[in-house]
mmCIF file of C-alpha atoms in Angstrom:
data_model
loop_
_atom_site.group_PDB
_atom_site.id
_atom_site.type_symbol
_atom_site.label_atom_id
_atom_site.label_comp_id
_atom_site.label_asym_id
_atom_site.label_seq_id
_atom_site.Cartn_x
_atom_site.Cartn_y
_atom_site.Cartn_z
ATOM 1 C CA MET A 117 -0.248 -0.028 0.430
ATOM 2 C CA GLY A 118 2.957 2.476 0.776
ATOM 3 C CA CYS A 119 4.294 2.169 -2.764
ATOM 4 C CA GLN A 120 0.881 2.753 -4.439
ATOM 5 C CA VAL A 121 0.323 5.999 -2.062
ATOM 6 C CA THR A 122 3.793 6.947 -3.072
ATOM 7 C CA ALA A 123 3.015 5.964 -6.679
ATOM 8 C CA GLU A 124 -0.135 7.900 -6.766
ATOM 9 C CA ARG A 125 1.910 11.269 -5.363
ATOM 10 C CA SER A 126 4.420 11.211 -7.531
ATOM 11 C CA LYS A 127 1.708 10.695 -10.789
ATOM 12 C CA ARG A 128 -0.080 14.246 -9.637
ATOM 13 C CA PRO A 129 2.912 16.192 -10.050
ATOM 14 C CA ALA A 130 3.720 14.338 -13.843
ATOM 15 C CA ARG A 131 0.269 14.839 -14.772
ATOM 16 C CA ALA A 132 0.761 18.589 -14.308
ATOM 17 C CA ALA A 133 3.751 18.580 -16.136
ATOM 18 C CA GLY A 134 2.135 17.474 -19.056
ATOM 19 C CA ILE A 135 3.302 13.846 -19.018
ATOM 20 C CA LYS A 136 1.110 10.765 -19.888
ATOM 21 C CA VAL A 137 1.687 7.917 -17.510
ATOM 22 C CA ILE A 138 0.764 4.512 -18.935
ATOM 23 C CA MET A 139 0.843 1.013 -17.328
ATOM 24 C CA ILE A 140 1.950 -1.869 -19.449
ATOM 25 C CA THR A 141 1.433 -4.941 -17.521
ATOM 26 C CA GLY A 142 1.236 -9.237 -18.624
ATOM 27 C CA ASP A 143 -1.069 -9.103 -15.573
ATOM 28 C CA HIS A 144 -4.699 -10.445 -15.718
ATOM 29 C CA PRO A 145 -7.096 -7.102 -16.799
ATOM 30 C CA ALA A 146 -8.827 -7.074 -13.031
ATOM 31 C CA THR A 147 -5.490 -6.985 -11.191
ATOM 32 C CA ALA A 148 -4.220 -4.324 -13.428
ATOM 33 C CA LEU A 149 -7.273 -2.002 -13.536
ATOM 34 C CA ALA A 150 -7.305 -2.876 -9.136
ATOM 35 C CA ILE A 151 -3.761 -1.428 -9.259
ATOM 36 C CA ALA A 152 -3.994 1.087 -11.694
ATOM 37 C CA ARG A 153 -6.844 2.727 -9.313
ATOM 38 C CA LYS A 154 -5.114 2.489 -6.427
ATOM 39 C CA ALA A 155 -1.998 4.180 -8.129
ATOM 40 C CA GLY A 156 -4.400 7.042 -9.552
ATOM 41 C CA PHE A 157 -4.131 6.166 -13.088
ATOM 42 C CA ASP A 158 -7.306 7.371 -15.307
ATOM 43 C CA THR A 159 -9.440 4.606 -16.177
ATOM 44 C CA GLU A 160 -12.803 5.711 -17.631
ATOM 45 C CA ALA A 161 -11.371 4.942 -21.110
ATOM 46 C CA GLY A 162 -11.006 1.225 -19.644
ATOM 47 C CA ILE A 163 -8.425 -1.265 -19.869
ATOM 48 C CA LEU A 164 -7.090 -2.638 -23.450
ATOM 49 C CA THR A 165 -6.096 -6.132 -23.280
ATOM 50 C CA GLY A 166 -3.189 -7.907 -25.444
ATOM 51 C CA ALA A 167 -5.896 -9.847 -27.757
ATOM 52 C CA GLN A 168 -8.056 -6.604 -28.221
ATOM 53 C CA LEU A 169 -4.681 -4.366 -29.043
ATOM 54 C CA ALA A 170 -3.782 -7.522 -31.819
ATOM 55 C CA ALA A 171 -7.247 -7.060 -33.519
ATOM 56 C CA LEU A 172 -7.608 -3.653 -33.985
ATOM 57 C CA PRO A 173 -6.498 -1.774 -37.463
ATOM 58 C CA GLN A 174 -3.628 0.894 -37.540
ATOM 59 C CA ASP A 175 -5.781 3.959 -37.591
ATOM 60 C CA GLU A 176 -8.043 2.658 -34.611
ATOM 61 C CA LEU A 177 -4.624 1.588 -32.367
ATOM 62 C CA SER A 178 -3.514 5.602 -33.025
ATOM 63 C CA ARG A 179 -6.475 6.743 -31.355
ATOM 64 C CA ARG A 180 -7.138 3.835 -28.589
ATOM 65 C CA ILE A 181 -3.491 4.779 -27.523
ATOM 66 C CA ALA A 182 -4.613 8.181 -27.092
ATOM 67 C CA GLN A 183 -7.052 7.486 -24.986
ATOM 68 C CA VAL A 184 -6.330 4.683 -22.984
ATOM 69 C CA ARG A 185 -3.924 4.250 -20.097
ATOM 70 C CA VAL A 186 -4.063 0.490 -18.788
ATOM 71 C CA PHE A 187 -3.111 -2.312 -21.231
ATOM 72 C CA ALA A 188 -3.125 -5.878 -19.472
ATOM 73 C CA ARG A 189 -2.069 -9.300 -21.189
ATOM 74 C CA ILE A 190 0.188 -7.626 -23.276
ATOM 75 C CA ALA A 191 2.776 -9.616 -25.126
ATOM 76 C CA PRO A 192 6.332 -8.521 -25.162
ATOM 77 C CA GLU A 193 6.615 -7.869 -28.784
ATOM 78 C CA GLN A 194 3.069 -5.918 -28.292
ATOM 79 C CA LYS A 195 5.126 -3.500 -26.116
ATOM 80 C CA LEU A 196 7.246 -2.476 -28.646
ATOM 81 C CA THR A 197 4.107 -2.009 -30.666
ATOM 82 C CA LEU A 198 3.072 0.453 -28.400
ATOM 83 C CA VAL A 199 6.056 2.144 -28.093
ATOM 84 C CA THR A 200 6.405 1.989 -32.204
ATOM 85 C CA ALA A 201 2.355 3.643 -32.310
ATOM 86 C CA LEU A 202 2.861 5.928 -29.187
ATOM 87 C CA ARG A 203 5.694 7.982 -31.519
ATOM 88 C CA ALA A 204 4.500 7.915 -34.761
ATOM 89 C CA SER A 205 1.704 9.542 -33.272
ATOM 90 C CA GLY A 206 4.127 12.560 -32.172
ATOM 91 C CA GLU A 207 4.779 11.542 -28.395
ATOM 92 C CA VAL A 208 8.116 11.914 -26.877
ATOM 93 C CA VAL A 209 8.158 8.195 -25.400
ATOM 94 C CA ALA A 210 9.920 6.848 -21.962
ATOM 95 C CA MET A 211 9.406 3.435 -21.504
ATOM 96 C CA THR A 212 10.295 1.733 -18.024
ATOM 97 C CA GLY A 213 11.252 -2.259 -17.985
ATOM 98 C CA ASP A 214 13.585 -4.548 -15.833
ATOM 99 C CA GLY A 215 13.054 -7.693 -17.891
ATOM 100 C CA VAL A 216 14.974 -9.442 -21.024
ATOM 101 C CA ASN A 217 11.114 -8.986 -23.234
ATOM 102 C CA ASP A 218 11.503 -5.112 -22.229
ATOM 103 C CA ALA A 219 14.726 -4.734 -24.234
ATOM 104 C CA PRO A 220 13.401 -4.341 -27.580
ATOM 105 C CA ALA A 221 10.987 -1.477 -26.272
ATOM 106 C CA LEU A 222 13.386 0.301 -24.138
ATOM 107 C CA GLU A 223 15.541 0.121 -27.151
ATOM 108 C CA ALA A 224 12.458 2.088 -29.328
ATOM 109 C CA ALA A 225 11.495 4.313 -26.697
ATOM 110 C CA HIS A 226 13.422 7.594 -27.052
ATOM 111 C CA ILE A 227 14.291 7.510 -23.598
ATOM 112 C CA GLY A 228 14.677 3.569 -22.392
ATOM 113 C CA ILE A 229 14.403 3.798 -18.139
ATOM 114 C CA ALA A 230 16.241 0.391 -16.679
ATOM 115 C CA MET A 231 15.371 -0.925 -13.182
ATOM 116 C CA GLY A 232 18.998 -0.514 -11.649
ATOM 117 C CA ARG A 233 17.768 -3.070 -8.441
ATOM 118 C CA ARG A 234 15.777 -5.520 -10.077
ATOM 119 C CA GLY A 235 16.507 -4.750 -13.931
ATOM 120 C CA THR A 236 18.213 -7.683 -16.151
ATOM 121 C CA ASP A 237 21.604 -6.866 -17.169
ATOM 122 C CA VAL A 238 19.788 -6.833 -20.638
ATOM 123 C CA ALA A 239 17.523 -4.225 -20.104
ATOM 124 C CA ARG A 240 19.852 -2.230 -18.409
ATOM 125 C CA GLU A 241 22.418 -2.818 -21.710
ATOM 126 C CA ALA A 242 19.247 -1.416 -23.754
ATOM 127 C CA ALA A 243 18.044 1.501 -21.709
ATOM 128 C CA ASP A 244 19.690 5.028 -22.151
ATOM 129 C CA LEU A 245 18.820 5.651 -18.097
ATOM 130 C CA VAL A 246 19.082 3.111 -15.276
ATOM 131 C CA LEU A 247 17.118 4.218 -11.831
ATOM 132 C CA LEU A 248 19.276 3.065 -8.658
ATOM 133 C CA ASP A 249 16.256 3.336 -6.729
ATOM 134 C CA ASP A 250 13.659 1.746 -9.070
ATOM 135 C CA SER A 251 11.072 4.220 -7.991
ATOM 136 C CA PHE A 252 8.785 6.298 -10.327
ATOM 137 C CA ALA A 253 9.611 9.696 -7.944
ATOM 138 C CA SER A 254 13.063 9.002 -9.372
ATOM 139 C CA ILE A 255 11.803 9.995 -13.224
ATOM 140 C CA VAL A 256 9.647 12.558 -11.958
ATOM 141 C CA GLY A 257 12.428 14.274 -9.865
ATOM 142 C CA GLY A 258 14.366 13.821 -13.253
ATOM 143 C CA VAL A 259 11.983 15.393 -15.524
ATOM 144 C CA ARG A 260 11.968 18.721 -12.736
ATOM 145 C CA LEU A 261 16.383 18.490 -12.822
ATOM 146 C CA GLY A 262 16.395 18.646 -16.310
ATOM 147 C CA ARG A 263 13.694 21.273 -16.395
ATOM 148 C CA ARG A 264 16.007 23.772 -14.169
ATOM 149 C CA ILE A 265 19.174 22.953 -16.007
ATOM 150 C CA PHE A 266 17.291 23.646 -19.847
ATOM 151 C CA ALA A 267 16.374 27.073 -17.688
ATOM 152 C CA ASN A 268 19.066 28.196 -15.942
ATOM 153 C CA LEU A 269 21.412 27.543 -19.598
ATOM 154 C CA ARG A 270 18.790 29.432 -21.633
ATOM 155 C CA ARG A 271 19.392 32.407 -18.902
ATOM 156 C CA ALA A 272 23.116 31.907 -18.974
ATOM 157 C CA LEU A 273 23.065 32.281 -22.506
ATOM 158 C CA ILE A 274 21.153 35.345 -22.706
ATOM 159 C CA TYR A 275 23.167 36.860 -20.329
ATOM 160 C CA ILE A 276 26.419 36.212 -21.923
ATOM 161 C CA THR A 277 25.215 37.333 -25.479
ATOM 162 C CA ALA A 278 23.496 40.829 -23.995
ATOM 163 C CA ILE A 279 26.579 41.342 -21.759
ATOM 164 C CA HIS A 280 29.582 41.288 -25.083
ATOM 165 C CA LEU A 281 26.840 43.901 -26.908
ATOM 166 C CA PRO A 282 27.961 46.948 -24.896
ATOM 167 C CA ILE A 283 31.585 45.378 -24.323
ATOM 168 C CA ALA A 284 31.779 45.548 -28.092
ATOM 169 C CA GLY A 285 29.671 48.850 -28.405
ATOM 170 C CA LEU A 286 32.000 50.785 -25.976
ATOM 171 C CA ALA A 287 34.878 49.578 -27.775
ATOM 172 C CA LEU A 288 33.775 51.118 -31.345
ATOM 173 C CA ALA A 289 31.636 53.791 -30.179
ATOM 174 C CA PRO A 290 33.421 56.213 -29.068
ATOM 175 C CA LEU A 291 35.832 56.185 -31.577
ATOM 176 C CA LEU A 292 33.266 56.298 -34.208
ATOM 177 C CA LEU A 293 31.457 59.702 -32.395
ATOM 178 C CA GLY A 294 35.304 60.985 -32.327
ATOM 179 C CA TRP A 295 35.671 60.986 -28.901
ATOM 180 C CA PRO A 296 38.605 59.256 -26.911
ATOM 181 C CA PRO A 297 38.262 55.066 -26.149
ATOM 182 C CA MET A 298 36.680 53.994 -23.193
ATOM 183 C CA LEU A 299 37.498 50.512 -22.869
ATOM 184 C CA LEU A 300 40.853 49.354 -22.908
ATOM 185 C CA PRO A 301 42.880 45.847 -23.156
ATOM 186 C CA MET A 302 42.775 45.689 -18.850
ATOM 187 C CA HIS A 303 38.981 47.045 -18.618
ATOM 188 C CA ILE A 304 38.062 43.974 -21.093
ATOM 189 C CA VAL A 305 40.120 41.479 -18.906
ATOM 190 C CA LEU A 306 38.740 42.310 -15.683
ATOM 191 C CA LEU A 307 34.965 42.495 -17.506
ATOM 192 C CA GLU A 308 35.810 38.628 -18.583
ATOM 193 C CA LEU A 309 37.167 37.761 -15.010
ATOM 194 C CA VAL A 310 33.097 38.705 -13.757
ATOM 195 C CA ILE A 311 31.448 37.264 -16.557
ATOM 196 C CA ASP A 312 32.841 33.787 -16.692
ATOM 197 C CA PRO A 313 32.223 32.424 -13.298
ATOM 198 C CA THR A 314 28.908 34.357 -13.010
ATOM 199 C CA CYS A 315 28.094 32.202 -15.846
ATOM 200 C CA SER A 316 29.215 28.999 -14.364
ATOM 201 C CA LEU A 317 28.595 29.479 -10.886
ATOM 202 C CA VAL A 318 25.781 31.712 -10.205
ATOM 203 C CA PHE A 319 23.331 30.540 -13.282
ATOM 204 C CA GLU A 320 23.627 27.439 -11.964
ATOM 205 C CA ALA A 321 23.006 27.705 -8.429
ATOM 206 C CA GLU A 322 19.702 29.177 -8.984
ATOM 207 C CA PRO A 323 16.804 27.341 -8.275
ATOM 208 C CA GLU A 324 13.771 25.724 -10.276
ATOM 209 C CA ASP A 325 10.919 27.819 -10.979
ATOM 210 C CA PRO A 326 7.772 27.137 -8.795
ATOM 211 C CA SER A 327 5.914 26.588 -12.181
ATOM 212 C CA ALA A 328 8.537 24.224 -14.000
ATOM 213 C CA MET A 329 6.077 21.479 -13.639
ATOM 214 C CA GLN A 330 2.914 22.785 -14.309
ATOM 215 C CA ARG A 331 3.626 23.749 -17.578
ATOM 216 C CA PRO A 332 3.266 21.466 -20.926
ATOM 217 C CA PRO A 333 6.549 19.935 -22.104
ATOM 218 C CA ARG A 334 8.311 22.050 -24.528
ATOM 219 C CA ARG A 335 8.462 21.251 -27.949
ATOM 220 C CA PRO A 336 11.207 18.655 -29.505
ATOM 221 C CA ASP A 337 12.482 21.332 -32.218
ATOM 222 C CA GLU A 338 12.411 24.432 -29.717
ATOM 223 C CA LEU A 339 15.598 25.816 -30.157
ATOM 224 C CA LEU A 340 17.646 26.114 -26.391
ATOM 225 C CA PHE A 341 18.653 30.106 -27.629
ATOM 226 C CA GLY A 342 16.323 30.794 -30.566
ATOM 227 C CA PRO A 343 15.429 34.289 -32.045
ATOM 228 C CA ARG A 344 12.698 35.055 -29.362
ATOM 229 C CA GLN A 345 15.684 34.737 -26.610
ATOM 230 C CA MET A 346 18.185 36.627 -28.977
ATOM 231 C CA VAL A 347 15.716 39.884 -28.811
ATOM 232 C CA ILE A 348 15.590 39.392 -25.231
ATOM 233 C CA ALA A 349 19.526 39.649 -25.029
ATOM 234 C CA LEU A 350 20.012 42.505 -27.905
ATOM 235 C CA VAL A 351 17.516 44.531 -25.901
ATOM 236 C CA GLN A 352 19.043 43.888 -22.665
ATOM 237 C CA GLY A 353 22.493 44.417 -23.939
ATOM 238 C CA ALA A 354 21.605 47.930 -25.842
ATOM 239 C CA GLY A 355 19.910 48.809 -22.077
ATOM 240 C CA VAL A 356 23.914 48.726 -20.578
ATOM 241 C CA LEU A 357 25.241 49.865 -23.550
ATOM 242 C CA ILE A 358 23.021 53.065 -23.477
ATOM 243 C CA GLY A 359 23.803 53.408 -19.490
ATOM 244 C CA ALA A 360 27.108 53.416 -20.070
ATOM 245 C CA LEU A 361 28.011 55.070 -23.104
ATOM 246 C CA GLY A 362 25.480 57.979 -21.921
ATOM 247 C CA VAL A 363 27.415 58.089 -18.467
ATOM 248 C CA TYR A 364 30.679 58.396 -20.355
ATOM 249 C CA GLY A 365 29.221 61.550 -22.904
ATOM 250 C CA TRP A 366 27.758 62.789 -20.426
ATOM 251 C CA SER A 367 30.924 63.025 -18.382
ATOM 252 C CA LEU A 368 32.929 64.098 -21.529
ATOM 253 C CA VAL A 369 31.187 67.207 -21.894
ATOM 254 C CA ARG A 370 30.902 67.485 -17.966
ATOM 255 C CA PRO A 371 32.474 71.141 -17.234
ATOM 256 C CA GLY A 372 35.722 70.295 -15.337
ATOM 257 C CA ALA A 373 35.898 66.714 -16.078
ATOM 258 C CA THR A 374 38.992 65.290 -17.507
ATOM 259 C CA GLU A 375 39.290 62.204 -20.095
ATOM 260 C CA PHE A 376 39.918 60.347 -17.756
ATOM 261 C CA GLU A 377 37.692 60.716 -14.871
ATOM 262 C CA ALA A 378 34.932 60.496 -17.638
ATOM 263 C CA ARG A 379 36.357 57.190 -18.541
ATOM 264 C CA GLY A 380 36.206 56.180 -14.487
ATOM 265 C CA ALA A 381 32.748 56.999 -14.616
ATOM 266 C CA GLY A 382 32.077 54.998 -17.839
ATOM 267 C CA TYR A 383 33.413 51.914 -16.500
ATOM 268 C CA VAL A 384 31.873 52.104 -12.974
ATOM 269 C CA ALA A 385 28.498 52.432 -14.760
ATOM 270 C CA LEU A 386 29.387 49.294 -17.170
ATOM 271 C CA VAL A 387 31.016 47.296 -14.727
ATOM 272 C CA ILE A 388 27.991 47.823 -12.099
ATOM 273 C CA GLY A 389 25.242 47.568 -15.084
ATOM 274 C CA VAL A 390 26.735 43.854 -15.848
ATOM 275 C CA LEU A 391 26.398 42.631 -12.168
ATOM 276 C CA ALA A 392 23.105 44.465 -12.134
ATOM 277 C CA LEU A 393 21.959 42.419 -14.978
ATOM 278 C CA ALA A 394 23.509 39.126 -14.089
ATOM 279 C CA LEU A 395 21.026 39.259 -10.788
ATOM 280 C CA ALA A 396 17.927 40.248 -13.037
ATOM 281 C CA ASP A 397 18.681 37.752 -15.022
ATOM 282 C CA SER A 398 19.511 34.734 -12.392
ATOM 283 C CA ALA A 399 16.754 36.192 -9.957
ATOM 284 C CA ARG A 400 13.778 34.684 -11.301
ATOM 285 C CA ILE A 401 12.259 33.800 -8.239
ATOM 286 C CA GLY A 402 12.768 33.884 -3.860
ATOM 287 C CA ARG A 403 14.586 36.647 -2.333
ATOM 288 C CA LEU A 404 17.843 38.582 -3.503
ATOM 289 C CA PHE A 405 19.320 37.313 -0.285
ATOM 290 C CA ALA A 406 18.074 33.496 -0.484
ATOM 291 C CA PRO A 407 21.220 31.288 0.890
ATOM 292 C CA HIS A 408 22.023 30.005 -3.112
ATOM 293 C CA ARG A 409 22.895 33.524 -4.098
ATOM 294 C CA ARG A 410 25.415 33.720 -1.342
ATOM 295 C CA VAL A 411 27.488 32.693 -4.596
ATOM 296 C CA PHE A 412 26.276 36.450 -6.607
ATOM 297 C CA TRP A 413 27.191 38.001 -3.722
ATOM 298 C CA GLY A 414 30.585 36.429 -3.278
ATOM 299 C CA ILE A 415 31.486 37.969 -6.688
ATOM 300 C CA ALA A 416 29.955 41.066 -6.713
ATOM 301 C CA GLY A 417 31.445 41.865 -3.315
ATOM 302 C CA ALA A 418 34.750 40.577 -4.961
ATOM 303 C CA VAL A 419 34.695 42.983 -7.998
ATOM 304 C CA LEU A 420 33.594 45.698 -5.956
ATOM 305 C CA ALA A 421 36.578 45.779 -3.675
ATOM 306 C CA VAL A 422 38.387 45.533 -7.100
ATOM 307 C CA LEU A 423 36.593 48.486 -8.286
ATOM 308 C CA ALA A 424 37.097 50.241 -5.023
ATOM 309 C CA ALA A 425 40.662 49.768 -5.267
ATOM 310 C CA ILE A 426 41.107 50.840 -8.741
ATOM 311 C CA LEU A 427 39.715 53.985 -8.238
ATOM 312 C CA LEU A 428 41.753 55.110 -5.123
ATOM 313 C CA VAL A 429 45.325 53.025 -5.576
ATOM 314 C CA PRO A 430 47.351 55.362 -7.537
ATOM 315 C CA ASP A 431 49.170 52.742 -9.613
ATOM 316 C CA LEU A 432 45.959 50.749 -10.508
ATOM 317 C CA THR A 433 44.469 53.962 -11.871
ATOM 318 C CA ALA A 434 47.779 54.681 -13.672
ATOM 319 C CA ILE A 435 47.057 50.867 -15.087
ATOM 320 C CA PHE A 436 43.477 51.372 -16.163
ATOM 321 C CA ALA A 437 44.081 54.885 -17.332
ATOM 322 C CA ILE A 438 40.941 56.445 -15.091
ATOM 323 C CA SER A 439 40.713 58.964 -12.301
ATOM 324 C CA ARG A 440 38.546 58.831 -9.106
ATOM 325 C CA PRO A 441 35.493 60.947 -10.426
ATOM 326 C CA THR A 442 33.767 63.175 -7.518
ATOM 327 C CA ALA A 443 30.955 61.589 -5.292
ATOM 328 C CA THR A 444 27.866 63.215 -7.080
ATOM 329 C CA HIS A 445 29.211 61.766 -10.112
ATOM 330 C CA LEU A 446 30.737 58.849 -8.977
ATOM 331 C CA ALA A 447 26.758 58.406 -7.559
ATOM 332 C CA LEU A 448 25.277 59.017 -10.829
ATOM 333 C CA ALA A 449 27.417 56.528 -12.567
ATOM 334 C CA MET A 450 26.412 53.582 -10.127
ATOM 335 C CA ALA A 451 22.812 54.672 -10.129
ATOM 336 C CA ALA A 452 22.863 54.626 -13.929
ATOM 337 C CA GLY A 453 24.519 51.499 -13.984
ATOM 338 C CA VAL A 454 22.012 50.065 -11.856
ATOM 339 C CA LEU A 455 19.254 50.871 -13.629
ATOM 340 C CA ALA A 456 20.679 50.104 -17.250
ATOM 341 C CA GLY A 457 21.367 46.413 -15.933
ATOM 342 C CA GLY A 458 18.557 45.731 -13.812
ATOM 343 C CA TRP A 459 15.693 47.322 -15.299
ATOM 344 C CA THR A 460 14.326 43.773 -16.813
ATOM 345 C CA GLY A 461 14.107 42.347 -13.257
ATOM 346 C CA LEU A 462 12.266 45.675 -11.941
ATOM 347 C CA GLY A 463 9.568 44.913 -14.226
ATOM 348 C CA ARG A 464 9.236 41.984 -14.011
ATOM 349 C CA LEU A 465 8.919 42.421 -9.982
ATOM 350 C CA THR A 466 6.274 44.890 -11.036
ATOM 351 C CA HIS A 467 5.135 42.390 -12.959
ATOM 352 C CA ALA A 468 4.632 39.493 -10.472
ATOM 353 C CA ARG A 469 3.467 41.846 -7.340
ATOM 354 C CA GLY A 470 0.332 42.950 -10.399
ATOM 355 C CA LYS A 471 -0.159 38.989 -10.194
ATOM 356 C CA ASN A 472 -0.035 38.632 -7.021
ATOM 357 C CA ALA A 473 -2.635 41.143 -6.006
ATOM 358 C CA SER A 474 -5.019 40.126 -8.115
ATOM 359 C CA ALA A 475 -4.817 36.562 -7.001
ATOM 360 C CA LYS A 476 -5.483 38.170 -3.590
ATOM 361 C CA ALA A 477 -8.486 39.757 -4.640
ATOM 362 C CA PRO A 478 -11.636 38.888 -3.469
ATOM 363 C CA PRO A 479 -13.895 37.232 -6.562
ATOM 364 C CA SER A 480 -16.969 39.262 -7.210
ATOM 365 C CA ARG A 481 -19.936 37.397 -6.105
ATOM 366 C CA PRO A 482 -22.958 36.425 -8.645
ATOM 367 C CA LEU A 483 -25.928 38.337 -7.968
ATOM 368 C CA ALA A 484 -28.840 36.260 -7.090
ATOM 369 C CA ASN A 485 -32.452 36.272 -8.092
ATOM 370 C CA GLY A 486 -32.037 40.215 -9.182
ATOM 371 C CA ALA A 487 -30.987 41.297 -5.685
ATOM 372 C CA PRO A 488 -28.910 44.385 -5.588
#
């Protein structure tokens, strides 16, 4: 009974995630139906036996397997028939099995999953994955982890694409505008030292979206980094570029400011924008100071300490060819960097608060019998 309760609990997030769970067994139909009901399977469409399956024409088979969730008295070769029919109907099929007779179906499925404890060597060799605990919950956990990895990798790709737009733009735009160059080799080296650990550590540590297992599966042909992600990256990168370039240009025409002070203000705006964008792209859920974000704040603290040293230590300011801006000028540059890199996160936070407020609003009550 405990195993049945565990299976039922595991099937709930599977159904919410758009995963159809099918039972294929060689047991008697009455036994299979009773177990299916205990485990929480949808049995409204009835049960299909191996004899009935063999008598169905191909077009009827496709229609029936789209409805039926329990198959009983199934011969080994019919498991392969079912997997093949599901694939032909456009489904992405994951097949679990433990016996020798499951090997053909495991091999034919998109993802063959063998049992590690009681599975045969033949089944494990034919499968793509092996469950060490023989638990259906592990399969659901694997789907959850896969969705988290996919989402975090996509966010990291958006960030790394977005952040290189201002780097390239700030290296070229001042020269095209007839201004002194803003970015020098040492500046770019420091930026790359920020970008690499951010992509490899910060995005990896982000937890899954709470709604990750409440969305249908993505299309098999959906790109990890497609046109939509490219547009998002370009818009985000353009924001940082405009912010840093605006600070640099304003600093150049500011009365009494030198080229070195303008470069320092523009570089501060760029570095702050890089950090703000990393936080905006990665911190989709949870508190900003949640434990899993210690890596980001550690990187941000180290970068800000280095930036402060560059502005305060004369030898470093000479290497980076900058000078320390005034306190007011520096505060404006930092504010511009936060706004240029974090405006997307601010918009997402405002949108989320609006949704929460709508969700908490009391529902309207219908009028009864024309009463006011």
